[in-house]
Coordinates of C-alpha atoms in Angstrom, one line a residue:
M1 CA 146.7 62.1 62.1
A2 CA 149.9 63.5 64.3
A3 CA 149.2 64.7 67.5
P4 CA 150.2 68.3 68.2
T5 CA 153.2 69.5 68.6
L6 CA 152.9 71.6 71.9
T7 CA 155.9 74.7 72.3
A8 CA 157.1 76.2 75.7
A9 CA 155.6 79.0 74.9
A10 CA 151.9 77.7 73.9
L11 CA 152.3 75.8 77.7
D12 CA 153.1 79.3 79.1
Q13 CA 149.9 80.7 77.8
A14 CA 147.8 77.7 78.8
A15 CA 148.5 77.5 82.4
A16 CA 148.3 81.9 82.7
H17 CA 144.4 81.1 81.6
T18 CA 144.1 77.7 84.3
A19 CA 146.4 77.9 87.2
P20 CA 145.6 81.2 89.1
P21 CA 148.8 83.6 90.4
L22 CA 151.0 82.0 93.5
T23 CA 151.5 84.6 96.0
E24 CA 151.8 84.4 99.8
P25 CA 148.5 83.8 101.7
K26 CA 147.2 86.9 103.1
Q27 CA 147.3 87.7 106.7
T28 CA 143.8 88.8 108.0
A29 CA 143.7 90.6 111.5
W30 CA 141.9 87.8 112.8
A31 CA 144.8 84.9 112.0
A32 CA 146.7 83.9 114.2
P33 CA 150.4 83.4 113.0
A34 CA 150.5 79.2 113.0
V35 CA 152.8 78.4 115.6
A36 CA 153.4 74.7 116.2
L37 CA 151.2 73.2 119.2
T38 CA 151.9 70.4 121.6
F39 CA 150.1 67.0 122.0
D40 CA 148.9 68.6 124.9
E41 CA 148.6 71.8 124.2
R42 CA 146.4 70.6 121.4
L43 CA 144.0 67.9 123.7
A44 CA 143.7 71.1 126.2
L45 CA 142.0 73.3 123.4
A46 CA 140.2 69.8 122.2
A47 CA 138.7 69.7 125.7
L48 CA 138.2 73.4 125.6
A49 CA 136.1 73.5 122.8
V50 CA 134.2 70.8 124.2
D51 CA 133.3 72.4 126.6
A52 CA 132.2 75.4 124.9
R53 CA 129.7 72.6 123.0
I54 CA 127.9 71.5 126.2
N55 CA 125.3 72.7 127.8
T56 CA 125.2 73.8 131.1
E57 CA 121.6 74.5 131.1
P58 CA 120.1 73.2 134.8
L59 CA 118.0 69.6 134.0
D60 CA 114.6 70.0 135.0
L61 CA 114.7 66.7 136.6
A62 CA 110.6 67.1 136.7
D63 CA 110.9 66.2 133.4
V64 CA 113.4 63.3 133.4
I65 CA 111.7 61.4 137.2
R66 CA 108.4 59.9 137.0
G67 CA 106.6 58.8 140.2
P68 CA 105.3 54.8 140.0
V69 CA 102.0 54.7 138.4
D70 CA 99.6 53.4 140.6
V71 CA 98.2 49.9 138.0
P72 CA 95.7 47.9 139.5
T73 CA 97.6 44.6 140.3
A74 CA 96.5 41.3 138.5
P75 CA 95.2 38.6 140.6
V76 CA 97.0 35.5 141.0
L77 CA 95.9 32.9 138.9
Q78 CA 95.2 29.4 141.0
P79 CA 96.6 27.0 139.4
Y80 CA 95.7 24.2 141.5
R81 CA 92.2 22.9 142.1
T82 CA 93.0 20.7 144.9
P83 CA 92.0 22.3 147.9
K84 CA 94.8 21.1 149.6
A85 CA 97.3 22.6 146.9
A86 CA 95.2 26.1 146.5
L87 CA 95.7 26.6 150.1
L88 CA 99.7 25.7 150.2
H89 CA 100.1 27.9 147.2
R90 CA 97.9 30.8 148.8
A91 CA 99.9 30.7 151.5
Q92 CA 102.8 30.9 149.3
T93 CA 102.0 33.7 147.8
R94 CA 100.5 35.2 151.1
L95 CA 104.5 34.5 152.0
L96 CA 106.0 36.5 149.3
G97 CA 103.7 39.8 149.6
D98 CA 103.6 40.4 152.9
G99 CA 107.0 39.2 153.9
W100 CA 108.4 36.6 156.1
C101 CA 109.5 36.1 159.6
P102 CA 111.2 33.7 161.9
D103 CA 109.4 33.0 165.8
R104 CA 106.5 34.4 165.7
L105 CA 103.1 34.1 163.1
R106 CA 103.1 38.1 162.3
D107 CA 105.3 40.6 163.0
E108 CA 104.6 44.2 163.2
Q109 CA 105.0 44.9 159.9
G110 CA 102.9 42.3 158.9
A111 CA 105.4 39.7 157.7
V112 CA 104.4 36.0 158.3
C113 CA 105.5 33.0 159.1
M114 CA 104.6 29.6 157.0
I115 CA 102.4 28.3 159.6
G116 CA 101.0 32.3 160.0
A117 CA 100.6 32.2 156.2
I118 CA 98.6 29.3 156.3
R119 CA 96.2 30.1 159.0
A120 CA 95.6 33.6 157.0
E121 CA 94.3 31.7 153.9
A122 CA 92.7 28.7 155.4
G123 CA 89.1 29.2 155.7
S124 CA 88.9 27.1 159.0
R125 CA 91.5 26.5 162.0
S126 CA 91.1 21.8 160.5
E127 CA 92.1 23.0 157.3
A128 CA 95.3 24.8 158.3
D129 CA 96.1 22.2 160.8
D130 CA 95.8 19.2 157.5
A131 CA 97.7 21.7 155.3
C132 CA 100.7 22.4 158.4
T133 CA 100.4 17.9 159.0
L134 CA 101.2 17.7 154.9
L135 CA 103.5 20.5 155.1
L136 CA 105.6 19.2 158.0
D137 CA 105.3 15.8 156.1
I138 CA 107.0 16.9 152.8
V139 CA 109.8 18.7 154.9
Q140 CA 111.2 16.0 156.8
R141 CA 110.6 13.6 153.8
E142 CA 112.5 15.8 151.1
F143 CA 114.3 18.4 152.8
D144 CA 115.7 18.6 156.7
P145 CA 114.3 14.6 158.1
T146 CA 115.9 16.8 162.0
A147 CA 112.3 18.8 161.5
E148 CA 110.7 18.2 164.7
T149 CA 107.8 21.5 163.9
I150 CA 107.2 23.6 161.2
A151 CA 107.5 26.4 163.9
S152 CA 110.9 24.8 164.4
W153 CA 111.9 24.6 161.6
N154 CA 110.6 27.9 160.3
D155 CA 112.6 29.7 163.1
R156 CA 115.9 28.3 161.4
Q157 CA 115.8 29.6 157.9
R158 CA 118.1 32.4 158.1
D159 CA 116.0 34.7 155.1
G160 CA 112.3 33.8 153.4
H161 CA 113.4 32.1 149.7
M162 CA 113.2 28.6 151.9
P163 CA 109.9 28.3 153.4
A164 CA 108.3 30.2 150.3
R165 CA 110.4 27.7 147.9
I166 CA 108.7 24.8 150.3
L167 CA 105.1 26.0 150.5
G168 CA 105.4 26.0 146.5
H169 CA 106.9 22.6 146.8
A170 CA 104.3 21.4 148.5
A171 CA 101.8 22.6 146.5
A172 CA 103.1 20.8 143.8
R173 CA 103.2 17.8 145.8
A174 CA 99.8 18.4 147.0
D175 CA 98.2 18.5 143.7
A176 CA 99.9 15.8 142.4
R177 CA 98.4 14.0 145.3
G178 CA 94.9 15.1 144.4
I179 CA 95.0 16.6 148.0

């Protein structure tokens, strides 16, 4: 079977039925004539378009900012079973909670030194003295052989980081010794 032959007249007739006539685009009242814009002009127009889309209503911060919720703090778990280790751990917790101070047992804001924290947590003066003796022994053996007393070593510190760390270390040592 042979393919049909198309003539020029048939092609013109088919094109007239399928394609719209080519005319100049209409100029409407709202359409601006096409003008070539520079890159900077196009960038400025784009920035204006973005600014027009931004919501400029003032933000009500009461919907956004929430104050801290009063949640009861969980009790600190006592990881040590031996009495001196437990006392040193409680003293570390107090020092971290109340803050650290040098040169006195307790300052005006309630911060404590190492001895002040131990005395506040001890059940008796002799229990506090025994814990301080153990603490001085650990400080002299493992950290600073020149330390003469816990008070003098505490007063030489810049902040409460090392005193709190030493109390935690002493608690672990006392627990390992079973005291």
